[in-house]
Structures are given as C-alpha cells and as structure tokens.
PDB file of C-alpha atoms in Angstrom:
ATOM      1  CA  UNK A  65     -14.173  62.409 -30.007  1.00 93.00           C
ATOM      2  CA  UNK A  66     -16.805  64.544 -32.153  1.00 95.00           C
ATOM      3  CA  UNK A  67     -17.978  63.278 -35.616  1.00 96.00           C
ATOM      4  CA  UNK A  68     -20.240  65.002 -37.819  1.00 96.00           C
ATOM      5  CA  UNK A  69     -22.206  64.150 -40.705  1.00 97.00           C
ATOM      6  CA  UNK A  70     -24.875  65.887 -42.852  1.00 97.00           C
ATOM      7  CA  UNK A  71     -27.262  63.917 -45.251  1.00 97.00           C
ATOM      8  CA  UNK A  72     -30.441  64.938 -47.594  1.00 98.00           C
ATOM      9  CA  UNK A  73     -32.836  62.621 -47.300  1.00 98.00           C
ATOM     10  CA  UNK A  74     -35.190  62.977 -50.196  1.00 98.00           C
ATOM     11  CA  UNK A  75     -38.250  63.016 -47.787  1.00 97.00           C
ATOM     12  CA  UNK A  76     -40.583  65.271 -46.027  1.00 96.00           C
ATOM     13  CA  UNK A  77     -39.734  66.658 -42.740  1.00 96.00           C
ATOM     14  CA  UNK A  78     -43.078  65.547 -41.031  1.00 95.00           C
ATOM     15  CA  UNK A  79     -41.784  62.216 -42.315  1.00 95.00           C
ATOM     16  CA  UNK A  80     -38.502  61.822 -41.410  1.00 97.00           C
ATOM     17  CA  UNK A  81     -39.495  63.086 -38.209  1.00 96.00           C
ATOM     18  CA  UNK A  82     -41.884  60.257 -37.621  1.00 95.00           C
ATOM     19  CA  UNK A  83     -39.361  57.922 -38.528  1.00 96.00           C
ATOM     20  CA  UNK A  84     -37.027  59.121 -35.689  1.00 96.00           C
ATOM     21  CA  UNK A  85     -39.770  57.657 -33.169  1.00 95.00           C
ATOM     22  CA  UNK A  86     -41.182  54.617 -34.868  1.00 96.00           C
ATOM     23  CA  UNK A  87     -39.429  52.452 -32.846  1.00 96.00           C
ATOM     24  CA  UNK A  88     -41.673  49.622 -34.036  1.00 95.00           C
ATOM     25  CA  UNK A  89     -39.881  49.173 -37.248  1.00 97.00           C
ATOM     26  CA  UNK A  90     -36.420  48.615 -35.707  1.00 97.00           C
ATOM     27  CA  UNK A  91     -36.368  45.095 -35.510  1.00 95.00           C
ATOM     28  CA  UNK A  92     -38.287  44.383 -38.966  1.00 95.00           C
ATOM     29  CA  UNK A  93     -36.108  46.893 -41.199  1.00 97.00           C
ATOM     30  CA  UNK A  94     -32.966  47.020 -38.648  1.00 97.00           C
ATOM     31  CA  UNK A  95     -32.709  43.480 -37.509  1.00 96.00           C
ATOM     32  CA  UNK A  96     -28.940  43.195 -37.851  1.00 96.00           C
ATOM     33  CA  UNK A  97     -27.663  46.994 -38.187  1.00 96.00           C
ATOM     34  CA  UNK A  98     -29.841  48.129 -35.131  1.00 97.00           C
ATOM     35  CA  UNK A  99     -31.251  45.625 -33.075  1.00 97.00           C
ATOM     36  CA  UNK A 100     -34.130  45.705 -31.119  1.00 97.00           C
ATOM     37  CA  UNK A 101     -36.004  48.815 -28.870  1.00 97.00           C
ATOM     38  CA  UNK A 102     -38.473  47.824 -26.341  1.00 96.00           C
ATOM     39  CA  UNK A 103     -39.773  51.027 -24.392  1.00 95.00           C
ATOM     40  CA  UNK A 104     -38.761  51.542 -20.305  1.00 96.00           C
ATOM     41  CA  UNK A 105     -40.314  54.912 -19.866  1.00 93.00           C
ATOM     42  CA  UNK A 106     -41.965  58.405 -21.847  1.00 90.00           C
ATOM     43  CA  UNK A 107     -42.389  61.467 -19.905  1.00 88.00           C
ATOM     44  CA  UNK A 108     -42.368  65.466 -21.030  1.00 87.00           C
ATOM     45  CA  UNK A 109     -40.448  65.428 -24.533  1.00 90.00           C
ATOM     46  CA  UNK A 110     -38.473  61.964 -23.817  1.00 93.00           C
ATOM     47  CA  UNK A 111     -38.689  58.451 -24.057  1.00 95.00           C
ATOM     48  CA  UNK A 112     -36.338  55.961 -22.467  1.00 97.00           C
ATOM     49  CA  UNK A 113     -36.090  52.653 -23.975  1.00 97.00           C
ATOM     50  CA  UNK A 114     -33.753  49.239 -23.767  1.00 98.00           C
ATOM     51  CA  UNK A 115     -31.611  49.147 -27.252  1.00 98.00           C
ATOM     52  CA  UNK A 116     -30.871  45.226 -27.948  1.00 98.00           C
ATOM     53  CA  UNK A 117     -28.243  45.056 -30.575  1.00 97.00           C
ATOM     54  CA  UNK A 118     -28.302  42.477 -32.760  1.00 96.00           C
ATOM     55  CA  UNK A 119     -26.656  39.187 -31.782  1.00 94.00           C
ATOM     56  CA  UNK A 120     -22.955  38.648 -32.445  1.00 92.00           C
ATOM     57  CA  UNK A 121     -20.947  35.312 -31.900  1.00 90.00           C
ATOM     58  CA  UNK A 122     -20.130  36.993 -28.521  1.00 87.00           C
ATOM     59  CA  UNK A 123     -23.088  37.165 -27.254  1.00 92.00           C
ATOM     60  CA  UNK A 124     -26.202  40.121 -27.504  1.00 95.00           C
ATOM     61  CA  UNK A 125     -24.994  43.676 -26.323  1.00 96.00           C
ATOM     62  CA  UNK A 126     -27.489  46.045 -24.371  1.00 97.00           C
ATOM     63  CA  UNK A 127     -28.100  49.703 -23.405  1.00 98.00           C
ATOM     64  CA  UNK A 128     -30.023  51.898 -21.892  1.00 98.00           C
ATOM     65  CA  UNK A 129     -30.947  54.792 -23.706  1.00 98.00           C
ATOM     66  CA  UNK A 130     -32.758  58.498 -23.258  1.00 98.00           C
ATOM     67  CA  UNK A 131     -33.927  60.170 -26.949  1.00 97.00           C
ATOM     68  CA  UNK A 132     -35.030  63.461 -25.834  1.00 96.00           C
ATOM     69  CA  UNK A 133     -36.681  65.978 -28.414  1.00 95.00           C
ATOM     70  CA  UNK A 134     -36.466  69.721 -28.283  1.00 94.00           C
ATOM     71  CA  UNK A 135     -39.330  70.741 -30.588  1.00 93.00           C
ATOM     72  CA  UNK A 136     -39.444  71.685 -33.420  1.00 93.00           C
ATOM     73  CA  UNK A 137     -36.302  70.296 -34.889  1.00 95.00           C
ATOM     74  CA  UNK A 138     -34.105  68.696 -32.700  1.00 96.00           C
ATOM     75  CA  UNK A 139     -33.018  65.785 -30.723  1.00 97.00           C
ATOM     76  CA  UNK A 140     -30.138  63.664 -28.450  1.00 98.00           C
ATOM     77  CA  UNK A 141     -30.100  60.082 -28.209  1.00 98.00           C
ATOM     78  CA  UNK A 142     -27.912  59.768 -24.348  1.00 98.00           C
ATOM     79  CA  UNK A 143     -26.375  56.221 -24.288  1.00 98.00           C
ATOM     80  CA  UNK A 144     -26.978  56.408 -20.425  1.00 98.00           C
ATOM     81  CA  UNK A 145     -25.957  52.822 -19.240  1.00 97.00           C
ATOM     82  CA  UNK A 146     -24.448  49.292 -21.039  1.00 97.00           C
ATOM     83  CA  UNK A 147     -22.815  49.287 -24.444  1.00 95.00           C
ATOM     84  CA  UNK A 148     -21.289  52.475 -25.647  1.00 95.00           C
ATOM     85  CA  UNK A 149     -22.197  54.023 -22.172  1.00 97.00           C
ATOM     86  CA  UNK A 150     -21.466  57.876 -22.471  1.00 97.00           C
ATOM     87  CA  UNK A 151     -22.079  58.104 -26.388  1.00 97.00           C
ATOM     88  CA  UNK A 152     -24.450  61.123 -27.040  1.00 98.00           C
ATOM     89  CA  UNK A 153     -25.735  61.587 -30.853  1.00 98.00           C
ATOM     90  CA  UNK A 154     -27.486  65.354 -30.837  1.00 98.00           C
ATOM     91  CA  UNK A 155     -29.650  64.988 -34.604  1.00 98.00           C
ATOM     92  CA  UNK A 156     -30.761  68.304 -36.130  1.00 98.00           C
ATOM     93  CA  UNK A 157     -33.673  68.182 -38.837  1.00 98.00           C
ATOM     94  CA  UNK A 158     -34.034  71.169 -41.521  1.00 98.00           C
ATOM     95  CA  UNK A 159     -37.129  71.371 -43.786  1.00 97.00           C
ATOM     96  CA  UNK A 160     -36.095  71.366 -47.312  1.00 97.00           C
ATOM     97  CA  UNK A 161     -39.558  71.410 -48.641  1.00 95.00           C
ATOM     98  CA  UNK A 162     -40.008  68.050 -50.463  1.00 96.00           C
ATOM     99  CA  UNK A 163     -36.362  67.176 -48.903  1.00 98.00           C
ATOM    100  CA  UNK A 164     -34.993  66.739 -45.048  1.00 98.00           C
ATOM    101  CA  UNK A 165     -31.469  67.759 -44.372  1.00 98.00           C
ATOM    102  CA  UNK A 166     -30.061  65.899 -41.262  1.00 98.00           C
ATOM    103  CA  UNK A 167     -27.237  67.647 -39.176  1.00 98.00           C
ATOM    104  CA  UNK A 168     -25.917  64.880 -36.630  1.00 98.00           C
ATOM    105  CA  UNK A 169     -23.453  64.912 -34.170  1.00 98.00           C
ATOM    106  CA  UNK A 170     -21.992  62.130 -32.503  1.00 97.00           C
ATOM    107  CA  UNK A 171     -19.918  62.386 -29.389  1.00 96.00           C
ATOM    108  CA  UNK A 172     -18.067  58.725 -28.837  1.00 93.00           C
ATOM    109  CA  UNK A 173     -16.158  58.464 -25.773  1.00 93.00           C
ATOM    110  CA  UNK A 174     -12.888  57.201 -27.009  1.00 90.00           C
ATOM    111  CA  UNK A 175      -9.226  59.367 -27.081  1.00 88.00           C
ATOM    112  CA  UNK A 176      -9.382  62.030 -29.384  1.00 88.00           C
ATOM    113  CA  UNK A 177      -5.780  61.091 -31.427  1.00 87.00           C
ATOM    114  CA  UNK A 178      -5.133  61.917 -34.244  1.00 87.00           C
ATOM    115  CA  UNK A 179      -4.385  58.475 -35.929  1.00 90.00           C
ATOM    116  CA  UNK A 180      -7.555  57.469 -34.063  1.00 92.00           C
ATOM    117  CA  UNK A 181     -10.047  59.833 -35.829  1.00 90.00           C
ATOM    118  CA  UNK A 182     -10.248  59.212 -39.610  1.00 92.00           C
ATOM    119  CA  UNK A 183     -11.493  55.014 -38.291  1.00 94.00           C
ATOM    120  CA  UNK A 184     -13.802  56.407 -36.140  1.00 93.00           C
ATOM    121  CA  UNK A 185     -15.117  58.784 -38.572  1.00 93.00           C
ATOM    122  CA  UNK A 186     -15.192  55.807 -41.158  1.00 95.00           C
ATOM    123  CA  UNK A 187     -17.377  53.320 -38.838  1.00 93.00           C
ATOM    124  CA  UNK A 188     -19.399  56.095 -38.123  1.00 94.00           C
ATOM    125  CA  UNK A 189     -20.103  57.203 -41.417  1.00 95.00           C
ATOM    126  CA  UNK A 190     -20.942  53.296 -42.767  1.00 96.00           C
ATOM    127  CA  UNK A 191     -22.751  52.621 -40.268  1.00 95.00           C
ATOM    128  CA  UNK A 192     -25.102  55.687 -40.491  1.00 96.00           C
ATOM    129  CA  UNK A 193     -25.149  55.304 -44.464  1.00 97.00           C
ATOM    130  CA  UNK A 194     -26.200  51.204 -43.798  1.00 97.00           C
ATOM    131  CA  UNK A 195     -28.965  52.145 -41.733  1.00 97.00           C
ATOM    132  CA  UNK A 196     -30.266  54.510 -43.777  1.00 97.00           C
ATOM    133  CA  UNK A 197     -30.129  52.394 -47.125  1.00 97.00           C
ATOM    134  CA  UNK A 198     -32.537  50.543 -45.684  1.00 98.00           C
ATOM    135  CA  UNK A 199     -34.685  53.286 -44.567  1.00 98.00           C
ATOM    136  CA  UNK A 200     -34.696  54.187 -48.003  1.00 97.00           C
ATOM    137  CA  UNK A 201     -35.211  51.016 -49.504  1.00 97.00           C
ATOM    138  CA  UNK A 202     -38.566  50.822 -48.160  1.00 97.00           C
ATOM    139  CA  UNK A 203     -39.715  54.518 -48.536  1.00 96.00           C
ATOM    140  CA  UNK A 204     -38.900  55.823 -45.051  1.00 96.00           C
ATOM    141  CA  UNK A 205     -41.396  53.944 -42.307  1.00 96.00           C
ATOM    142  CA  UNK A 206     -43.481  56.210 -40.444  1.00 91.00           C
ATOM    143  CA  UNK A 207     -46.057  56.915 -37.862  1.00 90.00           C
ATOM    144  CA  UNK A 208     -45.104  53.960 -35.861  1.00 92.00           C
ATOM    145  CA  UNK A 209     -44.967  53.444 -32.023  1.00 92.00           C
ATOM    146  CA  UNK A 210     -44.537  55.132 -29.599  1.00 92.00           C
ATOM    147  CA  UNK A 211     -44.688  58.325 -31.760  1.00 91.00           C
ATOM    148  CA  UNK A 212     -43.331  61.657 -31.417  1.00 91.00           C
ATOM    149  CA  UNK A 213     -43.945  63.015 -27.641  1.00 85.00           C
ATOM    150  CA  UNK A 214     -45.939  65.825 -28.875  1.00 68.00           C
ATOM    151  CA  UNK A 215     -48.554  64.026 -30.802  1.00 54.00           C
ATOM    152  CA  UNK A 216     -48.772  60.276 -29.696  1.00 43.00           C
ATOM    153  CA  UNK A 217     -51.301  58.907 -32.456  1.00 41.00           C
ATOM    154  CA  UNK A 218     -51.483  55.513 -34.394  1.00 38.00           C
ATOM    155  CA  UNK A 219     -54.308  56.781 -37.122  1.00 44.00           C
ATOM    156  CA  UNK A 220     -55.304  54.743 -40.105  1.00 40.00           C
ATOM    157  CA  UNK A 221     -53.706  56.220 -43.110  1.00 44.00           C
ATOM    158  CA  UNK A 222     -56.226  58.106 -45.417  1.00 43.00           C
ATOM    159  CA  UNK A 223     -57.160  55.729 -48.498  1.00 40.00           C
ATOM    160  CA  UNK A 224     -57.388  56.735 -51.319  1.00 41.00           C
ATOM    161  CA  UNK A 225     -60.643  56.947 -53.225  1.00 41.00           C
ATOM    162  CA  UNK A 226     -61.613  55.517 -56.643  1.00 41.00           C
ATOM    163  CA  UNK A 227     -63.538  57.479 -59.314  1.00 46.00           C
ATOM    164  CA  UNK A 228     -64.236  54.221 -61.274  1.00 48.00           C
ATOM    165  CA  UNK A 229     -67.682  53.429 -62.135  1.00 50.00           C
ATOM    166  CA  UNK A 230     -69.256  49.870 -61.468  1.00 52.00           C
ATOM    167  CA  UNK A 231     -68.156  47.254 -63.366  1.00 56.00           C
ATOM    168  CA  UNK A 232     -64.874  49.718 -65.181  1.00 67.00           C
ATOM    169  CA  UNK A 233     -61.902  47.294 -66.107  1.00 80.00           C
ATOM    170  CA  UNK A 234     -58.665  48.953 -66.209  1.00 85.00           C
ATOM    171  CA  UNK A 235     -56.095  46.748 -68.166  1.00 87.00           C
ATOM    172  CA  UNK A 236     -53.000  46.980 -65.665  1.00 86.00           C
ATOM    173  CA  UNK A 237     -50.646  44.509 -68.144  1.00 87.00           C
ATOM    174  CA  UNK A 238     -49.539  41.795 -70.162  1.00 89.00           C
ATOM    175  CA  UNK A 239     -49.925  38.801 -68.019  1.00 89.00           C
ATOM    176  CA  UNK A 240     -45.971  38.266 -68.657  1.00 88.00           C
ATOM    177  CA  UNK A 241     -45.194  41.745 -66.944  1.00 89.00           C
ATOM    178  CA  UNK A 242     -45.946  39.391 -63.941  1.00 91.00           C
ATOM    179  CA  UNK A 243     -43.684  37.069 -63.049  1.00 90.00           C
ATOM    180  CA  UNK A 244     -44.611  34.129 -60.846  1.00 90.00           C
ATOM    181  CA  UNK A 245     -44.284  34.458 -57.817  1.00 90.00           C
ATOM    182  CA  UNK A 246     -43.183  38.436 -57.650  1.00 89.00           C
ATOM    183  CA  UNK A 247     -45.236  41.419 -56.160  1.00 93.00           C
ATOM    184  CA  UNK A 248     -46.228  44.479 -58.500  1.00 94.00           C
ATOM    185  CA  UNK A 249     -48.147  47.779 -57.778  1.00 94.00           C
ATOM    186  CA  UNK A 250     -49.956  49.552 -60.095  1.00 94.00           C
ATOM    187  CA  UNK A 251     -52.267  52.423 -59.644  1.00 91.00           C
ATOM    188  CA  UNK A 252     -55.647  53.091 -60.713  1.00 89.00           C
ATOM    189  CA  UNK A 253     -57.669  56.474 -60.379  1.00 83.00           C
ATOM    190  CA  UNK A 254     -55.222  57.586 -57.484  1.00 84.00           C
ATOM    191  CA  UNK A 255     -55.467  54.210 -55.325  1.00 88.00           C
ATOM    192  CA  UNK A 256     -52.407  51.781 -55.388  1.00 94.00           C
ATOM    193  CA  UNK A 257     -53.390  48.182 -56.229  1.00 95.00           C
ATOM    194  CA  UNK A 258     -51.004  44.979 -55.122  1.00 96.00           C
ATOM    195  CA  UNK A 259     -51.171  42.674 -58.190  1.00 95.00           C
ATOM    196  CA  UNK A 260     -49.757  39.054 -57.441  1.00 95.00           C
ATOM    197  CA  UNK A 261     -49.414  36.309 -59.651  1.00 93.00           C
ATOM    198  CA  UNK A 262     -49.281  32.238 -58.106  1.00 90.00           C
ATOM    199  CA  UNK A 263     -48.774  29.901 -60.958  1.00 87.00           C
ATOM    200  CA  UNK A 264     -51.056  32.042 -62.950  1.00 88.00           C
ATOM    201  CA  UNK A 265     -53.693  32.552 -60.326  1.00 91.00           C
ATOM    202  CA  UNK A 266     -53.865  36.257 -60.196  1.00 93.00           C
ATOM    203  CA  UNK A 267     -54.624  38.096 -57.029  1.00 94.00           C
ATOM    204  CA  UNK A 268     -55.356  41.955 -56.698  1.00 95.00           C
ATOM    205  CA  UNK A 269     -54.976  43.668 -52.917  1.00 96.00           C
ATOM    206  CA  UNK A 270     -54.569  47.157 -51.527  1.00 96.00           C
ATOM    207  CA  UNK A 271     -51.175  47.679 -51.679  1.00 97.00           C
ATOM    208  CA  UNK A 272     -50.704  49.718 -48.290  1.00 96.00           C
ATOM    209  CA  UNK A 273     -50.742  48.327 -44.965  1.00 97.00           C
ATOM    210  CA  UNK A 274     -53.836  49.318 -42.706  1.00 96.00           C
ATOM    211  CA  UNK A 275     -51.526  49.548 -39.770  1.00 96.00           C
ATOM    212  CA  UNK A 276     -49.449  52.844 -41.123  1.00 95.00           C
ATOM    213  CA  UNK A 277     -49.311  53.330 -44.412  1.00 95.00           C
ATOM    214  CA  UNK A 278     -46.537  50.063 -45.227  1.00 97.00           C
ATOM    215  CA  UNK A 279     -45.913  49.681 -49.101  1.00 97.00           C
ATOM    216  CA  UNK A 280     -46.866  46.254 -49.440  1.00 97.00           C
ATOM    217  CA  UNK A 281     -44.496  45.900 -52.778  1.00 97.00           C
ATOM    218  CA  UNK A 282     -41.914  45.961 -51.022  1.00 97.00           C
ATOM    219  CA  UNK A 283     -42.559  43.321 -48.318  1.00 96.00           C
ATOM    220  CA  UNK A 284     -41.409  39.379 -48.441  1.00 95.00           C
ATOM    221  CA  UNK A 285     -43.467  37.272 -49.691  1.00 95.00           C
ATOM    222  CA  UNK A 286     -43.850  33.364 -48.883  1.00 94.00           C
ATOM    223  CA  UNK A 287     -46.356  31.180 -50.543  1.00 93.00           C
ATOM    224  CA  UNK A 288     -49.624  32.868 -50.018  1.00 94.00           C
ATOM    225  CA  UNK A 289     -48.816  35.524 -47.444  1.00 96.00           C
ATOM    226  CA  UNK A 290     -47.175  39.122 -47.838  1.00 97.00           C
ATOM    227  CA  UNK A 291     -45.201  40.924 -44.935  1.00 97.00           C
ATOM    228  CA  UNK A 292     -45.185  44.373 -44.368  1.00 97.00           C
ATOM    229  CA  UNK A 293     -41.906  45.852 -44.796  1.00 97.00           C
ATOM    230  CA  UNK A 294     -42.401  47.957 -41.958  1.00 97.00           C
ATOM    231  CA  UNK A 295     -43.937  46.615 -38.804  1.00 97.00           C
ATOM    232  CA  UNK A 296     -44.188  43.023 -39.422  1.00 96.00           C
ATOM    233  CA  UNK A 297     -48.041  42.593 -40.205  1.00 97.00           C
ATOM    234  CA  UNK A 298     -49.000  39.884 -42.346  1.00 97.00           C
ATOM    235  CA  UNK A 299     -51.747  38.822 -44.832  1.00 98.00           C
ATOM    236  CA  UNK A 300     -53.006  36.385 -46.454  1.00 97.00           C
ATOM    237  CA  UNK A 301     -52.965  37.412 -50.350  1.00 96.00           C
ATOM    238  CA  UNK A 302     -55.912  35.275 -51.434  1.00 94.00           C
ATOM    239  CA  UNK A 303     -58.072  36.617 -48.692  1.00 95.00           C
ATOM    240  CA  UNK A 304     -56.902  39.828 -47.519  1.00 95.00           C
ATOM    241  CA  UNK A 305     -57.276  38.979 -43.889  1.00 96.00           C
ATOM    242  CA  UNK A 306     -54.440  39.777 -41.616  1.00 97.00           C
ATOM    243  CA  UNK A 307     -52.567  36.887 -40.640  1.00 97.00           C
ATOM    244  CA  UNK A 308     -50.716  38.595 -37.351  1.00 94.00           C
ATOM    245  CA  UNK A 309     -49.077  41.664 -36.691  1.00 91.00           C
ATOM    246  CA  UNK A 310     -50.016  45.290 -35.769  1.00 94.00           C
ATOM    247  CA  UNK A 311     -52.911  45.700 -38.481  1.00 93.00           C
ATOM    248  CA  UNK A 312     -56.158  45.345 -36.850  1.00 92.00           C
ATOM    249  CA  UNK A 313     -57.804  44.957 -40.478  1.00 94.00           C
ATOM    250  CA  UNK A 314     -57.594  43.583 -43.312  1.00 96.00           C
ATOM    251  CA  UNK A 315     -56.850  43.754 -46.997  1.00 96.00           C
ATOM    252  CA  UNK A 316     -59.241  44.737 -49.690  1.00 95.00           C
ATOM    253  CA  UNK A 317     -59.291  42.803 -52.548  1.00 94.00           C
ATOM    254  CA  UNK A 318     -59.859  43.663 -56.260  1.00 93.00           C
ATOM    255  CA  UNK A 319     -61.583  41.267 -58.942  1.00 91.00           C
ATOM    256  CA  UNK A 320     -58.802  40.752 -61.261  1.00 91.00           C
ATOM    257  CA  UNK A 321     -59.002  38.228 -64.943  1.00 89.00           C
ATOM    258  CA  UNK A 322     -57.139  37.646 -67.636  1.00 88.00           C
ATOM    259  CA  UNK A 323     -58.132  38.167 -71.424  1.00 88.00           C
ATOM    260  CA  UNK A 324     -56.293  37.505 -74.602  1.00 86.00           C
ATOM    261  CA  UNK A 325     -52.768  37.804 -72.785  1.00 87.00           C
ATOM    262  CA  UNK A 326     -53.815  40.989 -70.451  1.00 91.00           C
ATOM    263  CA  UNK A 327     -54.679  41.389 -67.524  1.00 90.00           C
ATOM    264  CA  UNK A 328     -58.064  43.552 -66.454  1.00 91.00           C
ATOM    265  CA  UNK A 329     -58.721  45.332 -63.024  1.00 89.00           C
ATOM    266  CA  UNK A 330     -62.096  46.362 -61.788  1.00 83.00           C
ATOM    267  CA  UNK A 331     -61.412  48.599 -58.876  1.00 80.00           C
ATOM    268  CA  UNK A 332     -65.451  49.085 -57.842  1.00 76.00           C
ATOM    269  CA  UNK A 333     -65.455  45.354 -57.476  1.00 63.00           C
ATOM    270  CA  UNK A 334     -63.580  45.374 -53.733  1.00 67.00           C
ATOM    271  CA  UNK A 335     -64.818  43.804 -51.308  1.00 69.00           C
ATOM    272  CA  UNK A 336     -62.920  43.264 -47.430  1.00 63.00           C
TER     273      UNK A 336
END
C-alpha cells in the first residue's frame, strides 16, 4: 500500500536537510514517537543504522535500516530487517526559499483493500504530523551526527558578536517578566542571552548550545542545570560549565543586577 503526504515546513532547505541526518537528536526530541538510532555502517551516499523503537508494554521493537541519499534532494529510508521489514519511505525535499516543502512516500507492506487504506493513511499521517510537532517545537535540530554523507562536519556554530562597549547595561526587563524558576531569551546587539531567575538570584548565559547551535530556552531545566533540547548536553547555569553531553565547552556568562525593579545586562562583561 502507497501513502503520500506533502508538508511545508517553515525552514530552510540546508536545514531541514541536516535534520534528516542528525540522528543524535532522536532519542532526546523523539524518545517515545521514534526511539533510538545507533549507527551499524556509512559508505558512498548511505548510512545503515539499528532503529530502537521506543518501549511498549510488549517489549522494545527493532530494525535494521538503510537511509540512502541521492543528492541534491532526495532520499529512501529501506526497513531492511525486524519491525516493519519491507517498509520503504522515498522523502523528496524542494527549496522554497525561507520554506522546505517535503514530498514523502511511504510504501507499507500490508494488502492494498480498500476498507484497509483510509486507517493506514490515518496512522501514517499522525504519526508523521507527531514527529514533526516536535521538530518544530524546538526550531528544527540540526547539524548533528553522523551528518549528511556529502559533508560529514560537527563545526561550532558561528557566535554572534557584540557591538557593546565596556561596561554598556542594556535593561532586558522588569524583574517580574521573570518568573522563578522559568528560562527567557532576550537579545542584545545581535547575540541571544539566556536570562534565568532562582529565587531572585539572576543568572545571564549564552543561550545557544556550543555543541550545534541548541536553543537553550527551550531545554528542561532542573534546579541549577539547563538541558539542551537537542542533543542532551547539560550545564550548569551558575557556572556555565558543561555538566555532560556532546558540548566540549562551556557557557559564557553575562554580569546581570537588578535596579529599582529592572533588570540590567552588560554584555562586554562575559567571561567563560
């Protein structure tokens, strides 16, 4: 049985093609819509990896899986061995400009009947529009491992730079604009700034993740430490220092005060 479905994704194409191979943020943005990938084998324009889905009461399914890519634009995922054995998805990315539009194809190996195709279509369709809510929800991750075939890289994203002279405060707030407890970027001559606010201590961060690019925002935070929604590195927000994970650096911080109910940001004053 053939199903086909076509979605904008309001992204890049260099972007949402990275996504397609950063198989590093499966099991920190997918853990129980995906699974798990851990990497068997790369060769000339595919990699071959073990898909763990996530665990049911039943028990944890497995397959064994080929994503090929045809550059510039396309790809098939070949559900070679396990669950869904024989299942081929063949994806199809068109630049839009500031916009991807995904053509995919998914060829399930079950009776084409007619009473059997609108459920299929149905699972098919939620299931694709799950995963990619939560794509979304935590702008897209990208340049992840292993990386596209073509151009296997794991650079440092570019920071940005700050124009602020020494000793500039910015005021970023009120002091109630942040909530105890709750993460909040704001963004100062171009750079984004994590502001975080522990029983009115206030801390001041980089908001992106050294690793890839991560908006820190949008990561869980527990006591004194902030997870990347992406890959799973974690810092400590009084320190900057990554606590575990991917990063191989740290945080810079920001001196950050308080005056007459606002809060003031002096972005030359960083320090790693």
């Amino acid at each position: 049985m053939i199903v086909q479905i076509e979605k904008l994704i309001p992204y890049p194409f260099d972007v949402v093609l990275s996504q397609y191979f950063d198989y590093e943020h499966i099991a920190h943005v997918h853990p129980n819509t995906v699974g798990e990938y851990r990497l068997l084998d790369s060769g000339d324009g595919f990699i071959r990896y073990e898909h763990l889905w996530p665990k049911r009461w039943n028990g944890q399914k497995k397959s064994i899986v080929r994503h090929s890519y045809r550059p510039p634009n396309e790809m098939w995922f070949n559900f070679e061995e396990g669950y869904v054995a024989g299942t081929v998805v063949h994806s199809v990315l068109h630049d839009r400009g500031d916009n991807t539009l995904i053509h995919e194809t998914y060829e399930v190996p079950v009776p084409d009947w007619k009473l059997l195709r609108p459920l299929i279509r149905h699972w098919t369709v939620k299931s694709v529009e799950r995963i990619w809510k939560e794509d979304l929800d935590v702008e897209v991750c990208r340049e992840g491992w292993p990386g596209v075939p073509e151009c296997m890289r794991r650079d440092s994203p570019q920071v940005s730079s700050t124009t602020s002279s020494p000793g500039s405060k910015h005021s970023v707030g009120l002091t109630a604009d942040f909530p105890d407890g709750a993460l909040k970027r704001v963004e100062i001559d171009g750079r984004e700034i994590l502001v975080f606010n522990r029983e009115g201590e206030f801390l001041a961060v980089s908001n992106r993740c050294p690793h890839t690019g991560g908006p820190l925002h949008l990561g869980e935070v527990s006591g004194l430490e902030v997870t990347c929604p992406w890959h799973g590195a974690k810092f400590d927000l009084r320190t900057g220092s990554c606590l575990c994970g991917p990063s191989k650096e740290g945080l810079t911080r920001f001196a950050i005060g308080c005056q007459n109910g606002r809060l003031f940001l002096d972005p030359s004053a960083a320090s790693t």
